[in-house]
Tab-separated table of C-alpha atoms and ligand atoms in Angstrom:
chain	number	residue	atom	x	y	z
A	10	UNK	CA	15.675	-4.966	-18.549
A	11	UNK	CA	13.192	-2.049	-17.696
A	12	UNK	CA	16.090	0.445	-16.970
A	13	UNK	CA	17.793	-0.691	-20.326
A	14	UNK	CA	14.379	0.243	-22.113
A	15	UNK	CA	13.678	3.497	-20.334
A	16	UNK	CA	16.835	5.026	-19.009
A	17	UNK	CA	14.935	7.656	-16.971
A	18	UNK	CA	13.728	4.812	-14.681
A	19	UNK	CA	17.105	4.590	-13.654
A	20	UNK	CA	17.151	8.296	-12.532
A	21	UNK	CA	13.770	7.815	-10.784
A	22	UNK	CA	15.237	4.790	-8.779
A	23	UNK	CA	18.172	6.664	-7.837
A	24	UNK	CA	16.408	9.990	-6.658
A	25	UNK	CA	13.952	7.670	-4.773
A	26	UNK	CA	16.690	6.059	-2.881
A	27	UNK	CA	18.378	9.307	-2.130
A	28	UNK	CA	14.932	10.640	-0.600
A	29	UNK	CA	14.384	7.382	1.435
A	30	UNK	CA	17.987	7.710	2.829
A	31	UNK	CA	17.486	11.562	3.792
A	32	UNK	CA	14.034	10.867	5.065
A	33	UNK	CA	15.478	8.124	7.633
A	34	UNK	CA	18.187	10.639	8.602
A	35	UNK	CA	15.696	13.327	9.203
A	36	UNK	CA	12.989	11.205	11.064
A	37	UNK	CA	14.929	8.328	12.773
A	38	UNK	CA	13.077	5.055	13.620
A	39	UNK	CA	9.702	6.958	13.061
A	40	UNK	CA	10.567	6.878	9.369
A	41	UNK	CA	9.988	3.355	9.060
A	42	UNK	CA	6.595	3.302	10.781
A	43	UNK	CA	4.812	2.223	7.380
A	44	UNK	CA	7.685	-0.143	6.149
A	45	UNK	CA	11.245	-0.752	6.973
A	46	UNK	CA	13.902	1.018	4.364
A	47	UNK	CA	15.121	-2.753	3.222
A	48	UNK	CA	11.407	-3.262	2.069
A	49	UNK	CA	10.677	0.281	0.861
A	50	UNK	CA	13.754	0.331	-1.282
A	51	UNK	CA	12.826	-3.258	-2.834
A	52	UNK	CA	9.381	-2.206	-3.377
A	53	UNK	CA	7.687	-1.699	-6.938
A	54	UNK	CA	4.692	-1.969	-8.900
A	55	UNK	CA	4.398	-2.357	-12.577
A	56	UNK	CA	1.711	-1.754	-15.125
A	57	UNK	CA	0.937	-4.106	-18.052
A	58	UNK	CA	-1.765	-4.200	-20.357
A	59	UNK	CA	-3.220	-7.359	-22.306
A	60	UNK	CA	-5.597	-7.376	-25.315
A	61	UNK	CA	-8.157	-10.331	-24.783
A	62	UNK	CA	-9.680	-12.459	-22.009
A	63	UNK	CA	-7.379	-15.256	-23.306
A	64	UNK	CA	-4.373	-13.108	-22.629
A	65	UNK	CA	-5.845	-11.881	-19.105
A	66	UNK	CA	-6.072	-15.605	-18.200
A	67	UNK	CA	-2.694	-16.560	-19.088
A	68	UNK	CA	-1.042	-13.526	-17.303
A	69	UNK	CA	-2.966	-14.665	-14.226
A	70	UNK	CA	-1.405	-18.160	-14.702
A	71	UNK	CA	2.012	-16.613	-15.053
A	72	UNK	CA	1.570	-14.564	-11.759
A	73	UNK	CA	0.221	-17.501	-9.943
A	74	UNK	CA	3.591	-19.129	-10.379
A	75	UNK	CA	5.115	-16.245	-8.622
A	76	UNK	CA	2.463	-16.525	-5.594
A	77	UNK	CA	0.694	-13.496	-6.929
A	78	UNK	CA	-3.028	-13.417	-6.949
A	79	UNK	CA	-5.559	-10.746	-8.229
A	80	UNK	CA	-6.795	-8.239	-5.642
A	81	UNK	CA	-9.616	-5.368	-6.659
A	82	UNK	CA	-11.371	-4.504	-9.832
A	83	UNK	CA	-10.810	-1.154	-11.247
A	84	UNK	CA	-13.081	0.031	-14.165
A	85	UNK	CA	-11.288	2.923	-15.815
A	86	UNK	CA	-13.677	3.434	-18.588
A	87	UNK	CA	-15.815	5.304	-16.258
A	88	UNK	CA	-13.025	6.796	-13.824
A	89	UNK	CA	-11.318	8.532	-16.799
A	90	UNK	CA	-12.457	11.664	-18.798
A	91	UNK	CA	-10.383	10.511	-21.699
A	92	UNK	CA	-10.644	7.550	-23.697
A	93	UNK	CA	-9.412	4.700	-21.611
A	94	UNK	CA	-11.192	1.355	-22.796
A	95	UNK	CA	-9.912	-1.055	-20.156
A	96	UNK	CA	-10.891	-3.071	-16.987
A	97	UNK	CA	-8.245	-3.947	-14.524
A	98	UNK	CA	-7.192	-5.659	-11.270
A	99	UNK	CA	-3.757	-6.174	-9.611
A	100	UNK	CA	-1.654	-9.071	-9.265
A	101	UNK	CA	0.114	-9.356	-5.692
A	102	UNK	CA	1.239	-11.657	-2.868
A	103	UNK	CA	-1.744	-11.615	-0.522
A	104	UNK	CA	-0.235	-12.595	2.855
A	105	UNK	CA	2.091	-10.441	5.141
A	106	UNK	CA	5.336	-12.870	5.013
A	107	UNK	CA	5.018	-13.217	1.375
A	108	UNK	CA	4.718	-9.564	0.731
A	109	UNK	CA	7.562	-8.925	2.693
A	110	UNK	CA	9.793	-11.605	0.694
A	111	UNK	CA	8.063	-10.223	-2.684
A	112	UNK	CA	6.758	-6.695	-2.508
A	113	UNK	CA	5.760	-6.615	-5.820
A	114	UNK	CA	2.203	-5.822	-7.468
A	115	UNK	CA	1.398	-5.670	-11.050
A	116	UNK	CA	-1.663	-3.423	-12.414
A	117	UNK	CA	-3.002	-5.470	-15.198
A	118	UNK	CA	-5.513	-4.032	-17.758
A	119	UNK	CA	-7.695	-5.706	-20.223
A	120	UNK	CA	-8.926	-3.934	-23.203
A	121	UNK	CA	-12.426	-3.924	-23.560
A	122	UNK	CA	-12.896	-4.653	-27.439
A	123	UNK	CA	-16.401	-5.310	-27.002
A	124	UNK	CA	-17.449	-2.010	-25.632
A	125	UNK	CA	-19.136	-0.030	-28.489
A	126	UNK	CA	-18.675	3.174	-26.882
A	127	UNK	CA	-15.096	2.965	-28.288
A	128	UNK	CA	-15.071	0.391	-31.266
A	129	UNK	CA	-17.492	-0.129	-34.025
A	130	UNK	CA	-18.341	-3.795	-34.628
A	131	UNK	CA	-16.151	-3.988	-37.596
A	132	UNK	CA	-13.146	-2.469	-35.761
A	133	UNK	CA	-13.828	-4.915	-32.766
A	134	UNK	CA	-13.686	-7.757	-35.165
A	135	UNK	CA	-10.315	-6.641	-36.515
A	136	UNK	CA	-8.972	-5.984	-33.182
A	137	UNK	CA	-9.987	-9.359	-31.998
A	138	UNK	CA	-8.444	-11.062	-35.108
A	139	UNK	CA	-5.160	-8.940	-34.756
A	140	UNK	CA	-4.908	-9.747	-30.896
A	141	UNK	CA	-6.030	-13.369	-31.333
A	142	UNK	CA	-3.155	-14.187	-33.748
A	143	UNK	CA	-0.309	-13.052	-31.466
A	144	UNK	CA	1.312	-15.519	-28.847
A	145	UNK	CA	2.758	-13.883	-26.149
A	146	UNK	CA	2.838	-16.279	-23.344
A	147	UNK	CA	4.198	-19.539	-24.750
A	148	UNK	CA	3.355	-22.914	-23.478
A	149	UNK	CA	6.718	-23.748	-21.780
A	150	UNK	CA	6.422	-20.552	-19.714
A	151	UNK	CA	2.522	-21.497	-18.654
A	152	UNK	CA	3.427	-24.954	-17.854
A	153	UNK	CA	6.347	-23.929	-15.621
A	154	UNK	CA	3.977	-21.323	-14.024
A	155	UNK	CA	1.319	-24.045	-13.335
A	156	UNK	CA	4.211	-26.190	-11.748
A	157	UNK	CA	5.673	-23.499	-9.709
A	158	UNK	CA	1.942	-22.537	-8.526
A	159	UNK	CA	1.076	-26.567	-7.622
A	160	UNK	CA	4.605	-27.147	-5.864
A	161	UNK	CA	4.789	-23.836	-4.224
A	162	UNK	CA	8.084	-23.377	-5.955
A	163	UNK	CA	10.454	-24.650	-8.607
A	164	UNK	CA	14.031	-26.427	-8.582
A	165	UNK	CA	16.818	-24.218	-9.388
A	166	UNK	CA	17.241	-24.671	-13.034
A	167	UNK	CA	13.393	-24.607	-13.720
A	168	UNK	CA	13.216	-21.542	-11.526
A	169	UNK	CA	15.767	-19.608	-13.597
A	170	UNK	CA	14.110	-20.745	-16.876
A	171	UNK	CA	10.790	-19.476	-15.444
A	172	UNK	CA	12.122	-16.103	-14.628
A	173	UNK	CA	13.847	-16.102	-17.958
A	174	UNK	CA	10.765	-16.727	-19.901
A	175	UNK	CA	8.542	-14.523	-18.059
A	176	UNK	CA	10.793	-11.651	-18.359
A	177	UNK	CA	11.081	-12.359	-22.056
A	178	UNK	CA	7.398	-12.198	-22.339
A	179	UNK	CA	7.311	-8.519	-21.315
A	180	UNK	CA	10.520	-7.428	-23.476
A	181	UNK	CA	9.826	-4.813	-25.918
A	182	UNK	CA	10.369	-6.427	-29.373
A	183	UNK	CA	11.532	-4.553	-32.693
A	184	UNK	CA	9.219	-6.068	-34.970
A	185	UNK	CA	7.962	-3.196	-37.187
A	186	UNK	CA	4.786	-1.573	-36.267
A	187	UNK	CA	2.131	-0.968	-38.929
A	188	UNK	CA	1.750	2.502	-39.207
A	189	UNK	CA	-1.774	2.989	-40.356
A	190	UNK	CA	-3.198	0.723	-38.067
A	191	UNK	CA	-1.351	2.045	-35.309
A	192	UNK	CA	-2.441	5.526	-35.758
A	193	UNK	CA	-5.899	4.586	-36.524
A	194	UNK	CA	-6.391	3.131	-33.221
A	195	UNK	CA	-4.276	6.173	-31.552
A	196	UNK	CA	-7.088	8.538	-32.762
A	197	UNK	CA	-9.650	6.563	-30.675
A	198	UNK	CA	-7.463	5.966	-27.713
A	199	UNK	CA	-3.783	5.802	-27.247
A	200	UNK	CA	-4.235	2.984	-24.733
A	201	UNK	CA	-6.038	0.970	-27.256
A	202	UNK	CA	-3.052	1.669	-29.781
A	203	UNK	CA	-0.477	0.618	-27.195
A	204	UNK	CA	-2.367	-2.615	-26.530
A	205	UNK	CA	-3.805	-3.450	-29.820
A	206	UNK	CA	-1.564	-1.795	-32.244
A	207	UNK	CA	1.542	-3.929	-31.642
A	208	UNK	CA	2.212	-7.810	-31.667
A	209	UNK	CA	3.489	-7.806	-28.144
A	210	UNK	CA	2.958	-6.579	-24.591
A	211	UNK	CA	5.610	-4.630	-22.421
A	212	UNK	CA	5.952	-3.098	-19.294
A	213	UNK	CA	4.229	0.230	-19.218
A	214	UNK	CA	6.159	1.788	-15.988
A	215	UNK	CA	7.612	0.087	-12.914
A	216	UNK	CA	7.238	2.260	-10.107
A	217	UNK	CA	9.250	2.556	-6.839
A	218	UNK	CA	8.093	3.476	-3.257
A	219	UNK	CA	9.293	6.485	-1.572
A	220	UNK	CA	8.661	7.604	2.046
A	221	UNK	CA	8.317	11.273	1.062
A	222	UNK	CA	6.634	11.991	-2.285
A	223	UNK	CA	6.807	15.687	-1.986
A	224	UNK	CA	10.486	15.468	-1.462
A	225	UNK	CA	10.729	13.530	-4.679
A	226	UNK	CA	8.571	15.715	-6.859
A	227	UNK	CA	10.959	18.631	-6.043
A	228	UNK	CA	14.106	16.933	-6.626
A	229	UNK	CA	12.959	15.483	-9.782
A	230	UNK	CA	11.985	18.931	-11.179
A	231	UNK	CA	15.406	20.020	-9.831
A	232	UNK	CA	16.783	17.760	-12.160
A	233	UNK	CA	14.893	19.216	-15.031
A	234	UNK	CA	12.430	16.394	-15.130
A	235	UNK	CA	8.918	17.615	-15.888
A	236	UNK	CA	6.366	16.035	-13.483
A	237	UNK	CA	2.805	15.774	-14.031
A	238	UNK	CA	1.060	19.033	-12.427
A	239	UNK	CA	-0.211	17.399	-9.457
A	240	UNK	CA	0.197	14.505	-6.811
A	241	UNK	CA	-2.611	12.316	-7.202
A	242	UNK	CA	-4.587	10.883	-4.306
A	243	UNK	CA	-4.635	12.389	-0.631
A	244	UNK	CA	-2.694	15.980	-0.059
A	245	UNK	CA	0.277	16.502	1.918
A	246	UNK	CA	-0.713	17.107	5.463
A	247	UNK	CA	-0.050	17.233	9.112
A	248	UNK	CA	-2.074	14.067	9.911
A	249	UNK	CA	-1.447	10.412	9.064
A	250	UNK	CA	-0.760	9.120	5.298
A	251	UNK	CA	-3.687	7.127	4.195
A	252	UNK	CA	-4.054	5.011	1.065
A	253	UNK	CA	-1.794	6.105	-1.825
A	254	UNK	CA	-0.183	8.959	-3.150
A	255	UNK	CA	1.273	8.898	-6.722
A	256	UNK	CA	3.017	11.059	-9.065
A	257	UNK	CA	4.645	10.717	-12.481
A	258	UNK	CA	6.821	12.431	-15.047
A	259	UNK	CA	5.236	12.449	-18.491
A	260	UNK	CA	5.792	9.884	-21.236
A	261	UNK	CA	8.784	10.439	-23.345
A	262	UNK	CA	9.113	9.861	-27.170
A	263	UNK	CA	10.307	6.637	-27.723
A	264	UNK	CA	11.843	5.487	-31.244
A	265	UNK	CA	10.284	2.493	-32.891
A	266	UNK	CA	10.690	0.936	-36.112
A	267	UNK	CA	7.274	1.396	-38.455
A	268	UNK	CA	6.037	-0.080	-41.553
A	269	UNK	CA	4.587	2.696	-43.590
A	270	UNK	CA	1.694	2.503	-45.810
A	271	UNK	CA	3.799	2.753	-48.975
A	272	UNK	CA	5.753	-0.286	-47.624
A	273	UNK	CA	8.814	1.257	-46.450
A	274	UNK	CA	10.153	0.328	-43.104
A	275	UNK	CA	11.639	3.009	-40.989
A	276	UNK	CA	12.090	4.598	-37.715
A	277	UNK	CA	9.079	6.640	-36.054
A	278	UNK	CA	8.082	7.747	-32.672
A	279	UNK	CA	5.446	7.066	-30.183
A	280	UNK	CA	4.867	8.032	-26.591
A	281	UNK	CA	3.228	5.521	-24.197
A	282	UNK	CA	5.731	4.774	-21.156
A	283	UNK	CA	6.388	7.201	-18.362
A	284	UNK	CA	7.795	6.998	-14.745
A	285	UNK	CA	6.024	7.033	-11.539
A	286	UNK	CA	6.460	6.778	-8.023
A	287	UNK	CA	4.163	6.290	-5.043
A	288	UNK	CA	4.059	6.909	-1.379
A	289	UNK	CA	1.912	4.199	0.559
A	290	UNK	CA	-0.102	5.138	3.688
A	291	UNK	CA	-2.402	3.338	6.086
A	292	UNK	CA	-5.385	0.779	4.677
A	293	UNK	CA	-8.826	2.279	5.141
A	294	UNK	CA	-11.899	0.377	6.287
A	295	UNK	CA	-15.073	0.392	4.228
A	296	UNK	CA	-16.086	2.977	6.562
A	297	UNK	CA	-12.823	5.191	6.124
A	298	UNK	CA	-12.907	4.473	2.189
A	299	UNK	CA	-16.337	6.148	2.461
A	300	UNK	CA	-15.178	9.269	4.036
A	301	UNK	CA	-12.438	9.128	1.681
A	302	UNK	CA	-14.640	9.100	-1.104
A	303	UNK	CA	-16.962	12.026	0.345
A	304	UNK	CA	-13.692	14.089	0.968
A	305	UNK	CA	-12.793	13.714	-2.750
A	306	UNK	CA	-16.252	14.874	-3.742
A	307	UNK	CA	-16.239	17.552	-1.477
A	308	UNK	CA	-12.905	18.709	-2.782
A	309	UNK	CA	-14.486	18.517	-6.477
A	310	UNK	CA	-17.569	20.687	-5.199
A	311	UNK	CA	-15.550	23.368	-3.486
A	312	UNK	CA	-12.981	23.609	-6.529
A	313	UNK	CA	-16.214	24.004	-9.086
A	314	UNK	CA	-17.613	26.707	-6.892
A	315	UNK	CA	-14.571	28.679	-6.027
A	316	UNK	CA	-11.567	27.602	-8.093
A	317	UNK	CA	-8.219	27.210	-6.712
A	318	UNK	CA	-5.419	24.584	-6.510
A	319	UNK	CA	-6.885	21.148	-6.021
A	320	UNK	CA	-4.076	20.064	-3.457
A	321	UNK	CA	-4.643	22.908	-1.444
A	322	UNK	CA	-8.435	22.610	-1.544
A	323	UNK	CA	-8.142	19.113	-0.611
A	324	UNK	CA	-5.832	19.782	2.517
A	325	UNK	CA	-8.334	22.080	3.651
A	326	UNK	CA	-11.391	19.479	3.593
A	327	UNK	CA	-8.690	16.690	5.093
A	328	UNK	CA	-8.333	19.242	8.099
A	329	UNK	CA	-11.993	19.700	8.685
A	330	UNK	CA	-12.886	16.053	8.293
A	331	UNK	CA	-10.395	13.399	8.768
A	332	UNK	CA	-8.793	12.446	12.240
A	333	UNK	CA	-5.645	13.920	12.438
A	334	UNK	CA	-3.844	11.083	14.257
A	335	UNK	CA	-3.347	7.474	13.935
A	336	UNK	CA	-5.055	6.790	17.320
A	337	UNK	CA	-8.244	8.636	16.447
A	338	UNK	CA	-8.607	6.951	12.999
A	339	UNK	CA	-8.047	3.476	14.675
A	340	UNK	CA	-10.542	4.287	17.408
A	341	UNK	CA	-13.021	5.391	14.816
A	342	UNK	CA	-12.723	1.996	12.914
A	343	UNK	CA	-11.645	3.937	9.886
A	344	UNK	CA	-8.140	2.130	9.353
A	345	UNK	CA	-6.911	-1.332	9.879
A	346	UNK	CA	-4.480	-2.254	12.198
A	347	UNK	CA	-2.404	-5.413	13.976
A	348	UNK	CA	-2.300	-5.621	17.675
A	349	UNK	CA	0.808	-7.083	19.450
A	350	UNK	CA	1.862	-7.419	23.054
A	351	UNK	CA	4.453	-4.447	24.102
A	352	UNK	CA	8.183	-5.732	24.709
A	353	UNK	CA	7.588	-4.506	28.303
A	354	UNK	CA	4.507	-6.352	28.761
A	355	UNK	CA	5.920	-9.638	27.356
A	356	UNK	CA	9.080	-9.150	29.435
A	357	UNK	CA	7.455	-8.414	32.755
A	358	UNK	CA	4.913	-11.070	32.397
A	359	UNK	CA	2.431	-8.217	33.686
A	360	UNK	CA	-0.477	-10.088	31.723
A	361	UNK	CA	-0.815	-12.540	34.719
A	362	UNK	CA	-2.303	-9.896	36.674
A	363	UNK	CA	-4.940	-9.267	34.141
A	364	UNK	CA	-8.664	-10.156	35.409
A	365	UNK	CA	-10.363	-12.988	34.094
A	366	UNK	CA	-12.655	-11.416	31.538
A	367	UNK	CA	-12.826	-10.146	28.043
A	368	UNK	CA	-10.696	-7.110	27.222
A	369	UNK	CA	-11.008	-4.381	24.455
A	370	UNK	CA	-7.835	-3.411	22.782
A	371	UNK	CA	-8.508	0.233	23.858
A	372	UNK	CA	-8.072	-0.892	27.455
A	373	UNK	CA	-4.913	-3.027	26.835
A	374	UNK	CA	-3.243	-0.230	24.783
A	375	UNK	CA	-4.045	2.291	27.729
A	376	UNK	CA	-2.591	-0.153	30.376
A	377	UNK	CA	0.615	-0.458	28.032
A	378	UNK	CA	0.172	-4.081	27.463
A	379	UNK	CA	-0.590	-3.744	23.788
A	380	UNK	CA	0.624	-1.692	20.797
A	381	UNK	CA	-1.318	-1.069	17.471
A	382	UNK	CA	0.595	-1.094	14.041
A	383	UNK	CA	-0.975	0.418	11.123
A	384	UNK	CA	-1.613	-1.844	8.293
A	385	UNK	CA	-0.072	-0.400	4.958
A	386	UNK	CA	-2.552	0.021	1.764
A	387	UNK	CA	-1.079	-2.587	-0.559
A	388	UNK	CA	-3.640	-1.819	-3.477
A	389	UNK	CA	-4.657	1.060	-6.016
A	390	UNK	CA	-7.036	3.888	-6.423
A	391	UNK	CA	-9.105	4.048	-9.561
A	392	UNK	CA	-9.354	7.691	-9.596
A	393	UNK	CA	-5.610	8.140	-9.383
A	394	UNK	CA	-5.050	5.334	-11.936
A	395	UNK	CA	-7.312	7.171	-14.252
A	396	UNK	CA	-5.412	10.441	-13.393
A	397	UNK	CA	-2.178	8.677	-14.302
A	398	UNK	CA	-3.260	7.233	-17.515
A	399	UNK	CA	-5.004	10.519	-18.571
A	400	UNK	CA	-2.217	12.935	-17.929
A	401	UNK	CA	0.107	11.024	-19.875
A	402	UNK	CA	-2.177	10.927	-23.232
A	403	UNK	CA	-1.438	13.459	-25.928
A	404	UNK	CA	-5.106	13.851	-26.669
A	405	UNK	CA	-8.477	12.704	-25.204
A	406	UNK	CA	-9.335	10.220	-27.876
A	407	UNK	CA	-12.816	9.567	-28.903
A	408	UNK	CA	-15.864	7.841	-27.351
A	409	UNK	CA	-19.444	7.488	-28.297
A	410	UNK	CA	-21.711	8.042	-25.131
A	411	UNK	CA	-24.760	7.309	-26.800
A	412	UNK	CA	-23.872	3.836	-27.038
A	413	UNK	CA	-24.497	1.572	-23.776
A	414	UNK	CA	-21.270	0.608	-22.321
A	415	UNK	CA	-20.482	-3.365	-22.056
A	416	UNK	CA	-20.956	-4.336	-18.312
A	417	UNK	CA	-17.907	-5.877	-16.438
A	418	UNK	CA	-17.607	-6.182	-12.659
A	419	UNK	CA	-15.477	-7.996	-10.177
A	420	UNK	CA	-17.529	-11.293	-10.839
A	421	UNK	CA	-17.228	-11.073	-14.684
A	422	UNK	CA	-13.325	-10.252	-14.514
A	423	UNK	CA	-12.963	-13.290	-11.852
A	424	UNK	CA	-14.275	-15.566	-14.657
A	425	UNK	CA	-11.920	-14.396	-17.076
A	426	UNK	CA	-9.031	-14.298	-14.748
A	427	UNK	CA	-9.773	-17.996	-13.931
A	428	UNK	CA	-9.484	-17.180	-10.153
A	429	UNK	CA	-11.858	-15.317	-7.540
A	430	UNK	CA	-10.739	-11.714	-7.209
A	431	UNK	CA	-10.933	-10.425	-3.720
A	432	UNK	CA	-11.811	-6.928	-2.487
A	433	UNK	CA	-8.848	-5.563	-1.012
A	434	UNK	CA	-10.491	-4.856	2.232
A	435	UNK	CA	-10.904	-8.873	2.841
A	436	UNK	CA	-7.038	-9.256	3.236
A	437	UNK	CA	-6.592	-6.490	5.732
A	438	UNK	CA	-9.466	-7.484	7.831
A	439	UNK	CA	-8.324	-11.134	7.909
A	440	UNK	CA	-4.804	-9.682	9.184
A	441	UNK	CA	-6.425	-7.490	11.726
A	442	UNK	CA	-8.606	-10.544	13.054
A	443	UNK	CA	-5.694	-12.876	13.132
A	444	UNK	CA	-3.695	-10.724	15.064
A	445	UNK	CA	-6.671	-10.227	17.660
A	446	UNK	CA	-6.665	-13.965	17.963
A	447	UNK	CA	-3.105	-14.157	18.545
A	448	UNK	CA	-3.121	-11.597	20.948
A	449	UNK	CA	-6.149	-13.362	22.960
A	450	UNK	CA	-3.888	-16.368	23.063
A	451	UNK	CA	-0.937	-14.565	24.266
A	452	UNK	CA	-2.974	-13.006	27.219
A	453	UNK	CA	-4.927	-16.170	27.834
A	454	UNK	CA	-8.142	-13.750	27.902
A	455	UNK	CA	-10.779	-13.077	25.280
A	456	UNK	CA	-10.259	-10.002	23.376
A	457	UNK	CA	-13.455	-8.101	21.866
A	458	UNK	CA	-13.468	-7.680	18.322
A	459	UNK	CA	-12.589	-3.986	16.870
A	460	UNK	CA	-14.948	-1.868	14.840
A	461	UNK	CA	-12.614	-2.179	11.824
A	462	UNK	CA	-13.016	-6.131	11.712
A	463	UNK	CA	-16.834	-5.766	12.172
A	464	UNK	CA	-17.492	-3.810	8.889
B	5	OOG	C1	-1.990	1.670	-15.431
B	5	OOG	C2	-2.288	2.891	-14.773
B	5	OOG	C3	-2.565	2.509	-13.133
B	5	OOG	C4	-1.338	3.175	-11.376
B	5	OOG	O1	-0.397	3.176	-10.631
B	5	OOG	O2	-2.650	3.599	-10.542
B	5	OOG	C5	-1.527	2.475	-12.357
B	5	OOG	C6	-1.461	1.804	-16.838
B	5	OOG	O3	-1.156	2.969	-17.246
B	5	OOG	O4	-1.414	0.791	-17.504
B	5	OOG	O5	-0.355	1.936	-12.706
B	6	NI	NI1	1.117	2.829	-11.586
């Protein structure tokens, strides 16, 4: 459906697949360290935007029906320089097996109509009335979602119906857009117009994952598709990839039907949807994330003082401050890993010879009994998200910083969503801890907890 709506998306998927195949050929099995080709090729994240607490809660019900739960709180109002009046979370499967079956996340933003920095009291009321009168997620869809969540699945017929209705809820619709209303909102924020200027929601972008985002960037440019200036997130460097790198091509003009002030109906254009790709790296612990944030701030400071190209300055900072091997990241407790017996240890039964005492994973790794596998970051970065939003807006919009912004936090958004939003760290830490427990059972000796799990 999305490929039909935005044909450039098909090109992006095609190029992504080429890049992944070539990377496999170049790197061999090492290429799959952070995800098998099968999974990476299937993997996507989508972005949608809704207008109210009611719609946010309905979306959460819909995704719960697919085994997807809210993870992370992102406040893009402050992360962006331009006017981006939304708060967000991401819905995704949360355990490893489910993610392997359904590697799909949806970054979901809710318009903050009650934030006076963006909307006057009068406009807030008009917006809330407009959004309150639309009905994007119908009862049949939501009831099927509840049933799917309760029963952890649906019978074939209902499952098909559920997918059909869920897809339809995100399909572009050709109802004429009120030109005056849309353009008025657009002046404040293109994002506000995209959400509150139309009577439906739609998929803003659908993002494939690649194993080599630098190669992807070059290939897209070579095909004549203009990409945003820089890859967001960590720079390319010789050490391990951490967190998330993203880039996008600019939003394209799309034709829509408008109803103009003089009552006539006809074509007009708007520009809201773009194409994005991502490359995923290792999940960082709170301590690792703190270091990441410090490196980003250090990069900013150096750019301020001396100028230069962001990605190059960042590479310098990375080289100075971030350990340049997976092993060092692990030992310093900066990133999450799972621990498993090596094949040779499980085949030779050498664990029988271990002494009767507690072992650390470092000892076991040194003895060749255990190997560590990095846990891939499954979430998002607020600063990159803001960068992606921003680089695709025609202008900055307006905001009145004299006004006090409305408070939102992970608790407030959890209330709205109707389910506790977890911090991303929680799931990575559980995964590492569970692997340590399984390891202790496999060797029949206690295994000491790791620096990552202790945080
Ligand atoms: C969401 C922007 C955030 C990402 O990849 O960081 C995002 C949006 O444009 O609605 O998708
Ligand atoms: Ni995105």
